[in-house]
Short mmCIF file of C-alpha atoms in Angstrom, two decimals:
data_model
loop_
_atom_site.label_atom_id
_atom_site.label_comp_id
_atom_site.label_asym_id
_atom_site.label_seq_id
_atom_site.Cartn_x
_atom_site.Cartn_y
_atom_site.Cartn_z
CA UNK F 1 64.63 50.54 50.28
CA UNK F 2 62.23 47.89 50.74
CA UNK F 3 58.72 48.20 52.20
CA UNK F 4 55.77 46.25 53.14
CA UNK F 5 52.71 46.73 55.72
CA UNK F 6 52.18 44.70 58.56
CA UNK F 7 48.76 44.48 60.49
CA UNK F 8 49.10 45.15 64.30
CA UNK F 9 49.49 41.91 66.14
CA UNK F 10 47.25 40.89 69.01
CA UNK F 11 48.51 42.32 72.59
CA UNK F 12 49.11 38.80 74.04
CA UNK F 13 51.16 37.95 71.24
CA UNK F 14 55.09 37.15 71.71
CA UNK F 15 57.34 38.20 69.20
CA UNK F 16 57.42 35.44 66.87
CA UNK F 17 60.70 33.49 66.33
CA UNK F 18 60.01 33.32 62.31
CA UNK F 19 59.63 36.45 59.89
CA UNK F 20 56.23 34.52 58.68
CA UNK F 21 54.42 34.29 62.03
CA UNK F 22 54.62 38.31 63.02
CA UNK F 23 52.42 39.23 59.45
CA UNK F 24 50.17 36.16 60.04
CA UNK F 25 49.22 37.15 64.06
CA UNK F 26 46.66 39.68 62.35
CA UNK F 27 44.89 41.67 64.77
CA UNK F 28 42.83 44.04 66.60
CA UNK F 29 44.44 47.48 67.02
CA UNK F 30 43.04 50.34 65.26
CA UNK F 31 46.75 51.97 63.63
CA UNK F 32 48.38 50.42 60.64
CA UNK F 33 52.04 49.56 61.04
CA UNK F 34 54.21 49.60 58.10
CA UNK F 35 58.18 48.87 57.82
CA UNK F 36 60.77 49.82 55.15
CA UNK F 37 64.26 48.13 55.29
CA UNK F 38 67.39 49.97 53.94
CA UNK F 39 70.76 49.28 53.55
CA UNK F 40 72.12 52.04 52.96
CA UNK F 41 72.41 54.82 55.58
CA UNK F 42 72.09 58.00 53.25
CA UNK F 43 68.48 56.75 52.55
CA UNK F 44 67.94 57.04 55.62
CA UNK F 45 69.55 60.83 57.22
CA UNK F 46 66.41 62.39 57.08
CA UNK F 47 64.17 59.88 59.14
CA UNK F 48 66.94 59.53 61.83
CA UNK F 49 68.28 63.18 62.34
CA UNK F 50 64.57 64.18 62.22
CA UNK F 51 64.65 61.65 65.42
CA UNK F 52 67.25 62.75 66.96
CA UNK F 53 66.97 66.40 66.66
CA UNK F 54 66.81 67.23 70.68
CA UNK F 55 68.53 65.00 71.95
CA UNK F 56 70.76 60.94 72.17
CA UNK F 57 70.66 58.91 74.64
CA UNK F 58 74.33 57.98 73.41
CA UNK F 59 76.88 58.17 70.48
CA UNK F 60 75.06 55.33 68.99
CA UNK F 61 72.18 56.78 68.06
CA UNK F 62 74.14 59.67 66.39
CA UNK F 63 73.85 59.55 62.50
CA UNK F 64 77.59 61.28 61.58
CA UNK F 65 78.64 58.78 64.30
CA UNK F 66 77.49 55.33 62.90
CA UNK F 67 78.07 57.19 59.62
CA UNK F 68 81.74 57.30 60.22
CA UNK F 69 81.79 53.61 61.75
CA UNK F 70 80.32 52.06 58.76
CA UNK F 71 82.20 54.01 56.18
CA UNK F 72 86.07 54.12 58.35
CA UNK F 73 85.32 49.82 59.50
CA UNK F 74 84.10 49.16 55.65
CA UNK F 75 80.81 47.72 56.15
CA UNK F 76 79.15 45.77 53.13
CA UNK F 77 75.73 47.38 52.38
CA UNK F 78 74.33 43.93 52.88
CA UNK F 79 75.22 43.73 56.44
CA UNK F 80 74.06 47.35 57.33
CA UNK F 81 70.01 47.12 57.98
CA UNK F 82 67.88 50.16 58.70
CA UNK F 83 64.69 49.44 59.97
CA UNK F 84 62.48 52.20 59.66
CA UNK F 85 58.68 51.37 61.65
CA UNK F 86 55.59 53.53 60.99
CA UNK F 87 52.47 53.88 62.40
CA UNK F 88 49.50 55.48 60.22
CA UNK F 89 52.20 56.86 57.94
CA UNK F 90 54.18 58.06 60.53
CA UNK F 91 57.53 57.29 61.51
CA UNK F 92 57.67 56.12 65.41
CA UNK F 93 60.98 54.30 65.15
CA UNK F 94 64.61 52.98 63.65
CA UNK F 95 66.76 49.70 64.34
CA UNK F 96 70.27 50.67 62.73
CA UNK F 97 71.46 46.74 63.08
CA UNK F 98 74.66 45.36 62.01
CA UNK F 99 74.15 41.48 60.54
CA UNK F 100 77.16 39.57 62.01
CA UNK F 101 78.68 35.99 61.81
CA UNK F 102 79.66 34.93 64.93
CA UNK F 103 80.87 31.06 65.34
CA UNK F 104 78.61 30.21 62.11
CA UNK F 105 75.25 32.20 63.42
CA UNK F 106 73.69 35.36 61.98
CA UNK F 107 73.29 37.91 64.21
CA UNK F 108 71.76 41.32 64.56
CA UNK F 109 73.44 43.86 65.96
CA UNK F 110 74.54 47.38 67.59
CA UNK F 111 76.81 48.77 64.95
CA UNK F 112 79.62 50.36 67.35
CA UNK F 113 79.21 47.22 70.56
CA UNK F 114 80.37 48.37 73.50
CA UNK F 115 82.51 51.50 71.85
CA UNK F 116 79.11 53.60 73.00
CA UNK F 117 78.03 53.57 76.72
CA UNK F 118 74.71 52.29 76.14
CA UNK F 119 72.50 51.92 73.10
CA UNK F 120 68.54 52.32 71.97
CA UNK F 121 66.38 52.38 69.02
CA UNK F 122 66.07 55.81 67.40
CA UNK F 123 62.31 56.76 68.30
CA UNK F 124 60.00 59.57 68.76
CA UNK F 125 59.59 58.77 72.76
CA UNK F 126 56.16 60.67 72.89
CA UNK F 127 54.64 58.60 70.21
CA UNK F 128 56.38 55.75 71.05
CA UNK F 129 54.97 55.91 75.09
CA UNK F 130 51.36 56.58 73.03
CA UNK F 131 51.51 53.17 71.57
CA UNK F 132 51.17 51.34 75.13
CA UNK F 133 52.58 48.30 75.67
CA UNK F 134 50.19 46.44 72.89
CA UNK F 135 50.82 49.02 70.34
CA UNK F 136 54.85 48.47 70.88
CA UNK F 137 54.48 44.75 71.06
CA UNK F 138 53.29 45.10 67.49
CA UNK F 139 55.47 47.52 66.05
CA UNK F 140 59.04 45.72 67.31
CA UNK F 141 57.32 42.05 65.73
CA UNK F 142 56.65 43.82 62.39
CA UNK F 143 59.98 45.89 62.09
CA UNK F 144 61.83 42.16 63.28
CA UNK F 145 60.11 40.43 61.36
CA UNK F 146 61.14 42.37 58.46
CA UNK F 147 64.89 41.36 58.92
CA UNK F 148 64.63 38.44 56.89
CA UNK F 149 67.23 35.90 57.52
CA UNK F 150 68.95 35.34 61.02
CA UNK F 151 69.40 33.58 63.97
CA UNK F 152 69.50 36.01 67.07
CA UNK F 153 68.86 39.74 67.57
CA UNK F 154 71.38 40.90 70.21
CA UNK F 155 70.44 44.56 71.60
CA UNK F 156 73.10 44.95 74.56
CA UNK F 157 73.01 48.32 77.30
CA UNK F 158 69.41 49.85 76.53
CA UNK F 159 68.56 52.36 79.36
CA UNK F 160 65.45 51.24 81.32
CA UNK F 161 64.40 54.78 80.84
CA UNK F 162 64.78 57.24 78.15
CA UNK F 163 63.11 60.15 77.24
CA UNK F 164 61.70 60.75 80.34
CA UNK F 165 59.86 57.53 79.74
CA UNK F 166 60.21 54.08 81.52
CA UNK F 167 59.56 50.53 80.01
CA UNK F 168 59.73 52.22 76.71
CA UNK F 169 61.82 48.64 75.29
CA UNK F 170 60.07 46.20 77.88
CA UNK F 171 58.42 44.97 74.93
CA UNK F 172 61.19 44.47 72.59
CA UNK F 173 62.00 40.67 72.86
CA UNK F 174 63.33 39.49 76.53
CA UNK F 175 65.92 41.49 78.80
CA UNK F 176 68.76 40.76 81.50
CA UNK F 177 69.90 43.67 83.80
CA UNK F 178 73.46 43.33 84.27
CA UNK F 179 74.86 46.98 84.02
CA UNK F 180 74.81 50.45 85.05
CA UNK F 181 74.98 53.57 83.46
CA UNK F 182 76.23 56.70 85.10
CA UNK F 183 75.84 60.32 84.53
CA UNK F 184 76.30 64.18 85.71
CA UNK F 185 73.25 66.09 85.49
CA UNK F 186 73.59 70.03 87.17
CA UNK F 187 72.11 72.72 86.33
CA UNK F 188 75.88 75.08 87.10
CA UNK F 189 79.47 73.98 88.14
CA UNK F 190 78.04 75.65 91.44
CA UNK F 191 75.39 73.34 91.84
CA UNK F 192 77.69 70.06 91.31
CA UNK F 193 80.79 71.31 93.96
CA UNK F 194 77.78 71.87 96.45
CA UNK F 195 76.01 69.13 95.90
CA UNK F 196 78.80 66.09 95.41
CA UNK F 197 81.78 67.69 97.01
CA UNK F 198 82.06 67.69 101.04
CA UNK F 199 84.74 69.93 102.80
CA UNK F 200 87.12 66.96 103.07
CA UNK F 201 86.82 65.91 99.42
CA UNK F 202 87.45 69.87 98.67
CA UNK F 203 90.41 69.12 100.74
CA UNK F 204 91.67 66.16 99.25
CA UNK F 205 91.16 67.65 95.32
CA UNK F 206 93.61 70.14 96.37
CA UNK F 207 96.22 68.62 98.09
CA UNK F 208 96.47 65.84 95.11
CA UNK F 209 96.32 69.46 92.96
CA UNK F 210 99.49 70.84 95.27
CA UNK F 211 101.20 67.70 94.59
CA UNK F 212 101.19 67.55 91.13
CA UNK F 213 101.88 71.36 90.77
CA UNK F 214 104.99 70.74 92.63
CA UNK F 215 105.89 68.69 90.05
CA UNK F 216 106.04 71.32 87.45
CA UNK F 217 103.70 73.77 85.22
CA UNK F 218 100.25 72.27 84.76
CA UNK F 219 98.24 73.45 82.16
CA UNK F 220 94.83 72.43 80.89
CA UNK F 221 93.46 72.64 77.24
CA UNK F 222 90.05 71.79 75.34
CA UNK F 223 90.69 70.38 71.56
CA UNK F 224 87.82 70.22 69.36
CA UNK F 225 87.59 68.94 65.16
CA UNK F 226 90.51 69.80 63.14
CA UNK F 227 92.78 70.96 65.92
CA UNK F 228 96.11 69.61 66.72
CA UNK F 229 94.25 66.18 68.18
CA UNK F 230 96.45 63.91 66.43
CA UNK F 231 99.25 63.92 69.53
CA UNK F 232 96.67 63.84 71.84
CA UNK F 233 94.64 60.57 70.43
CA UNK F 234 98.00 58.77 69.86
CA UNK F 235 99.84 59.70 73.29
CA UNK F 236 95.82 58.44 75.02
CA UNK F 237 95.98 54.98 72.73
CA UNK F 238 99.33 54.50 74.30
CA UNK F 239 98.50 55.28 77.81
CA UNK F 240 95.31 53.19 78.20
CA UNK F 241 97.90 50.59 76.24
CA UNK F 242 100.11 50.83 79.31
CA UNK F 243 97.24 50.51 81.64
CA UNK F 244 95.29 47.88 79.99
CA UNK F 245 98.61 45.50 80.13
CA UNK F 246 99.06 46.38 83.74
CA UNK F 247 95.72 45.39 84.50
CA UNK F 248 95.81 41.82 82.29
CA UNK F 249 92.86 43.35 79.72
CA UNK F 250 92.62 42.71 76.17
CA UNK F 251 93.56 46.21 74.70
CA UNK F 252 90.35 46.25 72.19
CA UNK F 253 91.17 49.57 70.91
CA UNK F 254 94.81 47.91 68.98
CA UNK F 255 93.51 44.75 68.30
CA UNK F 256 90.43 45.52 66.94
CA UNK F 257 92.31 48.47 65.08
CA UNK F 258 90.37 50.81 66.15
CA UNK F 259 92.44 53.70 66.47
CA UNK F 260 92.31 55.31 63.04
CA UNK F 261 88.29 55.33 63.35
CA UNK F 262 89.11 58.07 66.58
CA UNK F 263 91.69 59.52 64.68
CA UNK F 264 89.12 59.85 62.01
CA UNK F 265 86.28 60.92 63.97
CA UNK F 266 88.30 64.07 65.29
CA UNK F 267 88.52 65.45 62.06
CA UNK F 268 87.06 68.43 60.60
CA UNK F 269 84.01 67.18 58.47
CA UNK F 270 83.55 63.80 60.63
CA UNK F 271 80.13 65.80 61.82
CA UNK F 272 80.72 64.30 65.11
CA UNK F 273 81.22 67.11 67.65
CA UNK F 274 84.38 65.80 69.64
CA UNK F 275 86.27 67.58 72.80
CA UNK F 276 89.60 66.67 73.66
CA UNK F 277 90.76 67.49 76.98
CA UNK F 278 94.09 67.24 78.24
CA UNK F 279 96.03 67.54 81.08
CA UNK F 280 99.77 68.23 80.73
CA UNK F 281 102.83 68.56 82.93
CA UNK F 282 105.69 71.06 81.95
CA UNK F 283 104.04 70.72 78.30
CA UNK F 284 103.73 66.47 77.99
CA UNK F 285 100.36 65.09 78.04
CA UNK F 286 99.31 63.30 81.34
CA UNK F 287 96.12 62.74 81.13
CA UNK F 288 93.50 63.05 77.91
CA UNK F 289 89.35 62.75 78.02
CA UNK F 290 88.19 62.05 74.71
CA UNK F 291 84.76 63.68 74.35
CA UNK F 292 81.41 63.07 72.24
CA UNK F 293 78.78 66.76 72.20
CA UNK F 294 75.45 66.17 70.79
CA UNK F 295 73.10 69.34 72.23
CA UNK F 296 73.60 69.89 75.67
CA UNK F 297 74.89 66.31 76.37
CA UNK F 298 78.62 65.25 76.58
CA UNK F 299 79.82 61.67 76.16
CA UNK F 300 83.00 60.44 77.15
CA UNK F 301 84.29 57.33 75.54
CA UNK F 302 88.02 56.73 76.59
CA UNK F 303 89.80 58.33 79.08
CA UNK F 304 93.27 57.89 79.87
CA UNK F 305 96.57 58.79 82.35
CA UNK F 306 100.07 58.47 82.31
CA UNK F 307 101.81 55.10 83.96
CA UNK F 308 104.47 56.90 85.66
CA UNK F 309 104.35 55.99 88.97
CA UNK F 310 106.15 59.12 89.93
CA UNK F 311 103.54 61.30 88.49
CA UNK F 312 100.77 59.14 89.19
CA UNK F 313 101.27 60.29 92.90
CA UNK F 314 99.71 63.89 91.69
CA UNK F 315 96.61 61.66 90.36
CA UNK F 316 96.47 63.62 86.82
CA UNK F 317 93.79 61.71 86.08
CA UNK F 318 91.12 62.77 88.74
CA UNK F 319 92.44 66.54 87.97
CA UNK F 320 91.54 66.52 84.53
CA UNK F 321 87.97 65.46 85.54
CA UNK F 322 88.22 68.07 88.09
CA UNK F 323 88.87 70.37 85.51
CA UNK F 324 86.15 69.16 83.35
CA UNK F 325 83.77 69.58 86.07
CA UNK F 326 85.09 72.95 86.40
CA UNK F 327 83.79 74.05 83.04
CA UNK F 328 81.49 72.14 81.35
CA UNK F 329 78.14 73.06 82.77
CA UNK F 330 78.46 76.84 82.81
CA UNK F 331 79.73 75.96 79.30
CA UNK F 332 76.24 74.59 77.69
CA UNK F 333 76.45 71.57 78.77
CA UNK F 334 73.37 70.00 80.91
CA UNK F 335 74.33 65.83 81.36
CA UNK F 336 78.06 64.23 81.17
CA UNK F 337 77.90 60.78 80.49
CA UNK F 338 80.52 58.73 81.82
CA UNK F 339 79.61 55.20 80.19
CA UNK F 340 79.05 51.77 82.01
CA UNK F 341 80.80 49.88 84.92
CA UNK F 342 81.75 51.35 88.45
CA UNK F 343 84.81 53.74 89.47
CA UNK F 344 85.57 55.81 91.51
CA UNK F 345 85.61 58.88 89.56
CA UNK F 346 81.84 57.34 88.49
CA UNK F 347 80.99 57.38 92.67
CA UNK F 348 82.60 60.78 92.96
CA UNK F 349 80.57 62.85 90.30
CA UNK F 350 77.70 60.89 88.75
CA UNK F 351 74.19 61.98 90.47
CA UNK F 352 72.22 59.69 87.93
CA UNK F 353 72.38 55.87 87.52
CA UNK F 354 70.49 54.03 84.87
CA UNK F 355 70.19 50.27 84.59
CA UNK F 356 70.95 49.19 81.32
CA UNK F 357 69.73 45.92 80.02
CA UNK F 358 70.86 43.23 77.30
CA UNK F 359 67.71 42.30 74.91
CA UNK F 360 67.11 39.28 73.04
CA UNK F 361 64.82 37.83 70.13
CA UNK F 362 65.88 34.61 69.20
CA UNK F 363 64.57 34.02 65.23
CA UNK F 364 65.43 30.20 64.81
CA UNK F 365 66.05 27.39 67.52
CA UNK F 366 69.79 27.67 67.13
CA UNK F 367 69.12 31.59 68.59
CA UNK F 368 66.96 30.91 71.24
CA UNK F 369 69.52 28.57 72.38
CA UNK F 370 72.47 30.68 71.78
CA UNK F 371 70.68 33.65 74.15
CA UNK F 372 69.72 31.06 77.01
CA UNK F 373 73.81 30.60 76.67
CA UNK F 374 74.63 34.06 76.59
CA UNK F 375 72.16 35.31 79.24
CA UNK F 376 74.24 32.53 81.79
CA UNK F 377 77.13 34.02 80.51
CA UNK F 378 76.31 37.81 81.69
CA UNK F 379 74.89 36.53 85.18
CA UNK F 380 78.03 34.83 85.73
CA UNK F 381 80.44 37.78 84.25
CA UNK F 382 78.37 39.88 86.50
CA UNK F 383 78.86 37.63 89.73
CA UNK F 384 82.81 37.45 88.63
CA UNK F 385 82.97 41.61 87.80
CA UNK F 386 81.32 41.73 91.77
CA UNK F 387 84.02 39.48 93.06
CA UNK F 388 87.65 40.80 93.52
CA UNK F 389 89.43 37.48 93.81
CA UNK F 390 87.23 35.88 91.11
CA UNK F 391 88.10 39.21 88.61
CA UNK F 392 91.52 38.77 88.94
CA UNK F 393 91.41 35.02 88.25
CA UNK F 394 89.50 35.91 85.18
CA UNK F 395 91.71 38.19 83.98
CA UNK F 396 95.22 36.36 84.73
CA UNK F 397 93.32 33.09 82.38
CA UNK F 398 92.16 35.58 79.79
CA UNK F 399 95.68 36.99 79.51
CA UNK F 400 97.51 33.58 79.87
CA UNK F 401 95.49 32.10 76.83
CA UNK F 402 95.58 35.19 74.56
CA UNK F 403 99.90 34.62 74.98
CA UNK F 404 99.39 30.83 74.45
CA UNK F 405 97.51 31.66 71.51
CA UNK F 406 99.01 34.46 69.70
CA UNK F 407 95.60 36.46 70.24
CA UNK F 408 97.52 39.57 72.20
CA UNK F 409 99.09 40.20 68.44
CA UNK F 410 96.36 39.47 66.28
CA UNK F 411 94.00 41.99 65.08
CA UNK F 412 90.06 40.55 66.30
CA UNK F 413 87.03 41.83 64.14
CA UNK F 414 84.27 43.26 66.79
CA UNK F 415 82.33 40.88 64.55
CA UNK F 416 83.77 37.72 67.27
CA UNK F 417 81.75 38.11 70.29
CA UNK F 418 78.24 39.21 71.28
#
């Protein structure tokens, strides 16, 4: 682990584009920031799960979670960076930042991309809000700074507010808003049916429940670490197979070869609480939510249904949610986050919506170029994502030039895109 002290920088002062420039804008604030730089994340347990003892904004923030990532994906110790900021001795914040060639540029990354719902610095919030916007300004320059080498810092989905704070990131380089977060927040399954479900929805839950019971025996099951998940994660991979080819989307999960890093996570000493739960008809899985617990939040990350059409008309998928619903909050469990981008089953349960925004640093020319590119790119994916005709135009290209060039069968490293 490396180390070195950097002065406070002056509260008008940008982040600087070079390493040199953030320890040379010397300035007035009274607390001494310092910055140590590991790479390698057992050096570094104790400062983040000291961090992140209450609570995570997301999976990516959990220790056993990147943990996992880096060890299951085979990360080099030179591209893992932990960035651990102090101020007067103590520690206020962490980067965990994957370094990343993409088309010939270094860049500095989330470590799981858009496998986590959103994403944040690990930080004590209090202290962190205590800085004040100068105070941040400062400590992001100095912990950037101390990255060294690279062209761009990407930091996509950052909640505009978290823990109970807003702004808390305004300072950290530039932003674009071009997401949403959702989440469940009730206090009892009592206070969720009375509060999101009207007499007609209560209706149409059970007649979708009456037609899928008429189908056969429906039963519904939690899984947790070292349980007979194996079936389950396999039949889900299939199923959101099925639907991703249906709907003309890359299926990220296969090519990427992902798989075996779920697999893995649902194991018995992954550390990484995970709840499986599964819908089946007459004994076959219909329907799976795979689950992330940290404290009294829940995280899914994939959900999935069965493409029978026949069974589809019983809508398996909504009654496993129902189901979820049913038992989660008089089980411990105070917010369910359901991730990014608009559904229905988002608009049906989720009482909480968070923008999320995309932050930049640029460190050379080439990066400050390469984020005015990418920042066009998200308006316009945004505009397209808004637009019906213009997402299925999208989609049919995408798909048309991943047959022309062989991409739908060969494995892509996360490590392609931003």
């Amino acid at each position: 682990m490396t180390e070195a002290a950097a002065p406070a920088l002056n509260p008008s002062t940008p982040l600087p584009a070079d390493p040199a420039g953030a320890m040379l804008a010397a300035a007035s604030l009274s607390q001494a920031i310092s910055v140590s730089v590991s790479h390698s994340i057992g050096e570094v347990e104790e400062i983040w799960r000291a961090l992140t003892v209450k609570t995570i904004e997301s999976p990516g923030q959990s220790f056993d979670f990147i943990r996992a990532w880096v060890t299951q994906r085979d990360i080099a110790p030179s591209a893992q960076h932990y960035v651990v900021g102090r101020v007067d001795g103590v520690v206020v914040a962490l980067l965990p930042l994957h370094r990343r060639r993409v088309y010939g540029m270094q860049v500095l990354t989330w470590f799981p991309g858009a496998h986590a719902g959103c994403h944040a610095p690990v930080a004590d919030h209090d202290r962190l809000a205590a800085l004040g916007p100068a105070g941040r300004r400062a400590l992001w320059a100095a912990m950037t700074a101390a990255l060294g080498r690279g062209d761009v810092i990407y930091l996509r989905s950052i909640p505009a507010r978290v823990g109970g704070h807003d702004g808390l990131f305004d300072e950290l380089g530039t932003s674009l808003a071009v997401e949403t977060l959702y989440r469940s927040e009730y206090a009892s399954w009592a206070e969720c049916d009375r509060l999101q479900r009207s007499k007609s929805r209560r209706k149409h839950d059970r007649q979708q429940g009456d037609r899928l019971n008429a189908m056969g025996t429906v039963s519904f099951e939690e899984i947790g670490n070292g349980g007979e998940t194996r079936q389950a994660i396999d039949t889900m991979f299939l199923q959101r197979s099925a639907r991703f080819k249906a709907m003309g989307i890359r299926d990220t999960f296969v090519q990427d070869c992902l798989t075996g890093f779920y697999q893995q996570l649902a194991g018995p000493s992954s550390g990484v609480d995970v709840r499986l739960h599964i819908l089946r008809l007459d004994g076959a899985i219909v329907a799976v939510r795979y689950n992330v617990v940290h404290g009294n939040r829940m995280f899914c990350l994939i959900s999935s249904m069965i493409d029978d059409p026949t069974i589809q008309h019983g809508s398996p998928g909504k009654q496993c949610l129902l189901r979820v619903m049913q038992c989660v909050f008089d089980h411990g469990i105070a917010v369910f986050d359901m991730g990014s981008g608009f559904t229905d089953e988002k608009r049906h349960w989720c009482n909480v919506q968070l923008p999320l925004r995309q932050h930049y640093i640029g460190l050379t020319w080439q990066g400050m170029l390469i984020v005015a590119v990418h920042q066009t790119f998200q308006k316009t994916r945004a505009r397209i994502k808004a637009n019906k005709q213009l997402k299925s135009a999208f989609r049919a290209s995408r798909l048309l030039f991943d047959r022309l060039s062989g991409g739908a069968e060969r494995p892509v490293s996360t490590s392609d895109s931003l």
